Amino acid sequence: MAVRARDVMTHLLVTVRPEEPVARARRLLADHGFGALPVVDPDGRIVGIVGAADLLDLPEPQARTATVGSVMCTPVLTAGPDTEVHVLDHRLARYGGHRVMPIVERGRLVGVVTRGDLLRRRAHGGVIERLVGHLRGTHRRVPASTGRVLRVVGSRPGPATGADEPPHTLLCARDVMNGHGLVTVTPETPVERAVELMSVHHVSEMPVVDGRGVVVGVVGETDMPPDRTWHATTVAAVMTTDVVTLGPDASYDEMTRVLAPGGLRSVPITEDGVLRGVVSRRDLI
């Protein structure tokens, strides 16, 4: 039986309106860890999408007064609840710059499907497949030892403190890089385990490090082959080895250039090659 959008989509939606301030979109993206938000009208009809990349280059004076409608992307490619997942996979791979496909029924937004949703389905199979596997004793979990959670130097900026808070353009990488525990893999990690880690930790890509913590690559959702042959594959076979990194003292402008629209979604922060943290677009907005 074909698996369709309604079987994998997320129903609990976080949306914004075109007339709302950009500041609200920024807060929602940061609070929920999303890369993009659907923009809807009062009737729940989708009118655009706004993502972290759309907000990254917005000059601060403009950001204080801009509305979501002035920066959102439109028109929006959508799909229906009965669209088969292989069609969604193709559309997201080819057209899904925001990594999200809005699901629309009778003109109204009813859910979203992300690349992560499709990847989780491929990794874990359907409900019936998992149940049969448990009954037969064939459903297996990849050992947790094949992935890592590293503690990294640095922390996110705390809540706004008024006059004491430095202007965001004066921040450097060590001020904003992820300091809550960083998920990494090694070249020897099975791809199946990498998929599980991305699913559990809700990340779209991870640094690949060697035994000394030196960054040797990056692996993400878009690196995964379109079929399930990767169950017998290691990260080394699919990772990107041409990795752009920045140092802990990299300026806001340097980070923005690397993470600008059309560029990277995240950048490893290294010191003498050793991973110290990661900065994503969401960290800069």
Short mmCIF file of C-alpha atoms in Angstrom, two decimals:
data_model
loop_
_atom_site.label_atom_id
_atom_site.label_comp_id
_atom_site.label_asym_id
_atom_site.label_seq_id
_atom_site.Cartn_x
_atom_site.Cartn_y
_atom_site.Cartn_z
CA MET A 1 0.00 0.00 0.00
CA ALA A 2 1.36 3.40 -0.98
CA VAL A 3 2.49 5.70 1.81
CA ARG A 4 1.10 9.20 1.40
CA ALA A 5 1.66 12.67 2.78
CA ARG A 6 -1.09 12.26 5.38
CA ASP A 7 0.81 9.27 6.82
CA VAL A 8 4.02 11.19 7.55
CA MET A 9 3.06 14.86 7.82
CA THR A 10 3.24 16.95 10.98
CA HIS A 11 -0.22 18.14 12.07
CA LEU A 12 0.77 20.46 14.93
CA LEU A 13 1.60 23.58 12.98
CA VAL A 14 3.45 26.73 13.92
CA THR A 15 2.59 29.51 11.48
CA VAL A 16 2.82 33.27 11.10
CA ARG A 17 0.68 35.90 9.36
CA PRO A 18 1.96 38.26 6.64
CA GLU A 19 1.18 41.33 8.77
CA GLU A 20 3.14 40.09 11.80
CA PRO A 21 6.57 41.59 12.55
CA VAL A 22 9.72 39.83 11.44
CA ALA A 23 10.76 39.75 15.10
CA ARG A 24 7.96 37.27 15.83
CA ALA A 25 9.08 34.97 13.02
CA ARG A 26 12.62 35.10 14.39
CA ARG A 27 11.42 34.15 17.87
CA LEU A 28 9.34 31.24 16.59
CA LEU A 29 12.18 29.88 14.46
CA ALA A 30 14.57 30.09 17.40
CA ASP A 31 12.15 28.75 20.03
CA HIS A 32 11.03 25.75 17.99
CA GLY A 33 14.29 25.03 16.18
CA PHE A 34 12.65 25.25 12.75
CA GLY A 35 14.32 26.28 9.52
CA ALA A 36 11.16 27.76 7.99
CA LEU A 37 7.57 28.69 8.83
CA PRO A 38 4.42 28.62 6.67
CA VAL A 39 2.76 32.02 6.29
CA VAL A 40 -1.05 31.87 6.31
CA ASP A 41 -3.94 34.30 5.98
CA PRO A 42 -6.81 34.51 8.54
CA ASP A 43 -8.60 31.66 6.74
CA GLY A 44 -5.63 29.31 7.07
CA ARG A 45 -4.68 29.54 3.40
CA ILE A 46 -0.96 29.46 2.75
CA VAL A 47 0.39 32.62 1.14
CA GLY A 48 4.15 32.18 1.58
CA ILE A 49 7.07 30.66 3.46
CA VAL A 50 9.64 32.49 5.56
CA GLY A 51 12.91 30.85 6.54
CA ALA A 52 16.01 31.63 8.54
CA ALA A 53 17.88 32.39 5.32
CA ASP A 54 15.27 35.02 4.37
CA LEU A 55 15.93 36.87 7.63
CA LEU A 56 19.69 36.52 7.76
CA ASP A 57 20.66 39.42 5.50
CA LEU A 58 17.96 41.79 6.74
CA PRO A 59 19.59 45.06 7.91
CA GLU A 60 18.82 45.78 11.56
CA PRO A 61 16.93 49.07 10.96
CA GLN A 62 14.70 47.30 8.43
CA ALA A 63 14.30 44.23 10.66
CA ARG A 64 12.79 46.36 13.41
CA THR A 65 9.92 47.53 11.21
CA ALA A 66 9.60 44.85 8.51
CA THR A 67 6.63 42.51 8.33
CA VAL A 68 6.74 38.83 7.43
CA GLY A 69 4.90 39.60 4.20
CA SER A 70 7.73 41.82 3.00
CA VAL A 71 10.38 39.09 3.24
CA MET A 72 8.47 35.82 2.70
CA CYS A 73 8.96 33.65 -0.38
CA THR A 74 6.04 33.28 -2.76
CA PRO A 75 4.50 31.51 -4.67
CA VAL A 76 4.66 28.32 -2.61
CA LEU A 77 4.93 24.79 -3.97
CA THR A 78 2.40 22.63 -2.10
CA ALA A 79 1.08 19.07 -2.17
CA GLY A 80 -2.14 17.34 -1.15
CA PRO A 81 -2.62 14.81 1.67
CA ASP A 82 -2.88 11.95 -0.84
CA THR A 83 0.41 12.74 -2.58
CA GLU A 84 2.68 9.69 -2.43
CA VAL A 85 5.90 10.10 -0.48
CA HIS A 86 8.14 9.31 -3.46
CA VAL A 87 6.65 12.38 -5.19
CA LEU A 88 7.28 14.49 -2.09
CA ASP A 89 10.84 13.17 -1.92
CA HIS A 90 11.46 14.25 -5.52
CA ARG A 91 9.89 17.69 -5.08
CA LEU A 92 11.79 18.44 -1.87
CA ALA A 93 15.07 17.30 -3.41
CA ARG A 94 14.56 19.42 -6.52
CA TYR A 95 12.59 22.43 -5.32
CA GLY A 96 12.61 22.35 -1.51
CA GLY A 97 14.97 25.18 -0.69
CA HIS A 98 13.29 25.57 2.70
CA ARG A 99 13.27 21.79 3.34
CA VAL A 100 9.52 21.88 3.98
CA MET A 101 6.51 20.96 1.84
CA PRO A 102 3.18 22.47 2.95
CA ILE A 103 0.27 20.03 2.69
CA VAL A 104 -2.93 21.72 1.58
CA GLU A 105 -6.50 20.39 1.49
CA ARG A 106 -9.40 22.41 0.07
CA GLY A 107 -7.09 25.40 -0.05
CA ARG A 108 -6.16 25.31 3.62
CA LEU A 109 -2.92 24.28 5.30
CA VAL A 110 -3.39 20.96 7.12
CA GLY A 111 0.21 19.85 7.69
CA VAL A 112 3.82 19.99 6.58
CA VAL A 113 6.30 17.36 5.44
CA THR A 114 10.03 17.94 5.82
CA ARG A 115 13.03 16.07 4.50
CA GLY A 116 13.51 14.84 8.04
CA ASP A 117 10.01 13.28 8.06
CA LEU A 118 10.80 11.34 4.90
CA LEU A 119 14.21 10.32 6.19
CA ARG A 120 12.72 9.00 9.44
CA ARG A 121 10.23 6.93 7.49
CA ARG A 122 13.00 5.41 5.36
CA ALA A 123 15.10 4.74 8.45
CA HIS A 124 12.44 3.09 10.58
CA GLY A 125 9.89 1.79 8.10
CA GLY A 126 6.14 1.82 8.57
CA VAL A 127 4.16 0.90 11.68
CA ILE A 128 3.29 -2.57 10.38
CA GLU A 129 6.89 -3.24 9.35
CA ARG A 130 8.16 -2.29 12.81
CA LEU A 131 5.49 -4.40 14.56
CA VAL A 132 6.28 -7.47 12.46
CA GLY A 133 9.97 -6.92 13.12
CA HIS A 134 9.41 -6.85 16.88
CA LEU A 135 7.27 -10.01 16.77
CA ARG A 136 9.87 -11.84 14.70
CA GLY A 137 12.74 -10.47 16.71
CA THR A 138 14.30 -8.97 13.58
CA HIS A 139 13.78 -5.29 14.36
CA ARG A 140 17.18 -4.05 15.46
CA ARG A 141 18.59 -0.88 16.89
CA VAL A 142 22.01 0.37 15.94
CA PRO A 143 24.27 0.54 19.04
CA ALA A 144 24.40 4.02 20.54
CA SER A 145 28.18 3.83 20.75
CA THR A 146 28.44 4.49 17.02
CA GLY A 147 27.50 8.15 17.48
CA ARG A 148 28.66 10.82 19.89
CA VAL A 149 27.33 13.71 21.85
CA LEU A 150 30.19 16.09 22.57
CA ARG A 151 30.32 18.91 25.08
CA VAL A 152 31.59 21.99 23.34
CA VAL A 153 33.14 25.24 24.41
CA GLY A 154 30.93 28.34 24.35
CA SER A 155 27.25 28.96 24.86
CA ARG A 156 24.32 30.66 23.28
CA PRO A 157 23.64 34.25 24.28
CA GLY A 158 21.22 34.53 27.18
CA PRO A 159 17.98 36.51 27.16
CA ALA A 160 18.08 40.14 26.15
CA THR A 161 19.38 42.30 28.97
CA GLY A 162 18.65 45.74 27.59
CA ALA A 163 21.60 48.09 27.44
CA ASP A 164 24.05 45.37 28.53
CA GLU A 165 23.33 43.24 25.47
CA PRO A 166 25.92 43.82 22.72
CA PRO A 167 24.62 44.64 19.23
CA HIS A 168 24.32 41.39 17.31
CA THR A 169 26.80 42.60 14.69
CA LEU A 170 29.51 42.73 17.39
CA LEU A 171 29.05 39.07 18.29
CA CYS A 172 31.62 36.49 17.23
CA ALA A 173 31.29 32.75 16.68
CA ARG A 174 32.11 31.78 20.26
CA ASP A 175 29.19 33.96 21.44
CA VAL A 176 26.52 32.22 19.39
CA MET A 177 27.78 28.71 18.64
CA ASN A 178 25.84 25.76 19.98
CA GLY A 179 26.98 24.97 23.52
CA HIS A 180 24.22 22.61 24.64
CA GLY A 181 25.86 19.37 23.50
CA LEU A 182 26.85 18.75 19.91
CA VAL A 183 25.87 15.64 18.00
CA THR A 184 28.64 14.20 15.81
CA VAL A 185 29.49 11.00 13.99
CA THR A 186 32.70 9.38 12.78
CA PRO A 187 33.48 8.13 9.26
CA GLU A 188 32.91 4.57 10.53
CA THR A 189 29.41 5.31 11.86
CA PRO A 190 26.72 3.35 9.97
CA VAL A 191 24.51 5.65 7.91
CA GLU A 192 21.51 4.08 9.62
CA ARG A 193 22.83 5.37 12.95
CA ALA A 194 23.47 8.83 11.48
CA VAL A 195 19.85 8.96 10.34
CA GLU A 196 18.67 7.98 13.81
CA LEU A 197 20.77 10.72 15.40
CA MET A 198 19.43 13.38 13.02
CA SER A 199 15.90 12.20 13.77
CA VAL A 200 16.27 12.10 17.56
CA HIS A 201 18.11 15.42 17.83
CA HIS A 202 16.13 17.20 15.08
CA VAL A 203 19.16 18.31 13.10
CA SER A 204 19.54 18.29 9.33
CA GLU A 205 23.31 17.75 9.26
CA MET A 206 26.16 16.77 11.57
CA PRO A 207 29.94 17.25 11.67
CA VAL A 208 32.02 14.14 11.05
CA VAL A 209 35.05 13.91 13.34
CA ASP A 210 37.97 11.54 13.76
CA GLY A 211 39.20 10.06 17.03
CA ARG A 212 40.88 13.34 18.01
CA GLY A 213 37.77 15.44 17.40
CA VAL A 214 39.17 16.90 14.16
CA VAL A 215 36.49 17.73 11.58
CA VAL A 216 36.92 15.52 8.50
CA GLY A 217 33.52 16.04 6.88
CA VAL A 218 29.84 16.88 7.19
CA VAL A 219 26.88 14.56 6.60
CA GLY A 220 23.27 15.66 6.18
CA GLU A 221 19.82 14.73 4.98
CA THR A 222 20.63 15.61 1.38
CA ASP A 223 23.61 13.23 1.36
CA MET A 224 21.40 10.19 1.85
CA PRO A 225 20.87 7.98 -1.23
CA PRO A 226 17.28 7.83 -2.53
CA ASP A 227 16.88 4.12 -1.70
CA ARG A 228 17.49 2.03 1.40
CA THR A 229 20.78 0.48 0.27
CA TRP A 230 22.49 2.79 2.76
CA HIS A 231 21.60 0.42 5.61
CA ALA A 232 24.90 -1.35 4.93
CA THR A 233 26.83 1.88 4.29
CA THR A 234 29.06 3.97 6.54
CA VAL A 235 29.15 7.75 6.80
CA ALA A 236 32.52 7.81 5.00
CA ALA A 237 30.78 6.77 1.76
CA VAL A 238 28.26 9.63 1.71
CA MET A 239 29.76 12.54 3.69
CA THR A 240 30.96 15.82 2.18
CA THR A 241 34.70 16.19 2.74
CA ASP A 242 35.18 19.69 1.32
CA VAL A 243 34.20 21.39 4.57
CA VAL A 244 34.09 25.12 5.24
CA THR A 245 34.97 25.95 8.86
CA LEU A 246 35.41 29.13 10.87
CA GLY A 247 37.35 29.94 14.03
CA PRO A 248 35.83 30.91 17.40
CA ASP A 249 36.68 34.58 16.76
CA ALA A 250 34.95 34.74 13.36
CA SER A 251 32.89 37.92 13.09
CA TYR A 252 29.16 38.21 12.55
CA ASP A 253 29.81 39.39 8.98
CA GLU A 254 32.00 36.37 8.25
CA MET A 255 29.34 33.99 9.56
CA THR A 256 26.62 35.77 7.60
CA ARG A 257 28.58 35.50 4.33
CA VAL A 258 29.05 31.75 4.78
CA LEU A 259 25.45 31.11 5.83
CA ALA A 260 23.74 33.54 3.44
CA PRO A 261 20.91 32.36 1.16
CA GLY A 262 22.33 29.87 -1.32
CA GLY A 263 25.19 29.07 1.04
CA LEU A 264 25.61 26.64 3.92
CA ARG A 265 22.94 25.97 6.55
CA SER A 266 25.49 25.53 9.33
CA VAL A 267 29.24 25.88 9.76
CA PRO A 268 31.56 24.00 12.15
CA ILE A 269 33.63 26.19 14.48
CA THR A 270 37.12 24.75 14.91
CA GLU A 271 40.34 25.53 16.71
CA ASP A 272 43.48 23.90 15.27
CA GLY A 273 41.11 21.64 13.33
CA VAL A 274 39.32 20.39 16.47
CA LEU A 275 35.56 20.91 16.62
CA ARG A 276 34.49 23.49 19.21
CA GLY A 277 30.92 24.14 18.14
CA VAL A 278 28.51 24.75 15.28
CA VAL A 279 26.76 27.93 14.15
CA SER A 280 23.55 27.66 12.13
CA ARG A 281 21.40 30.26 10.43
CA ARG A 282 18.98 30.12 13.36
CA ASP A 283 21.78 31.09 15.74
CA LEU A 284 22.28 34.34 13.83
CA ILE A 285 18.67 35.49 13.71
#
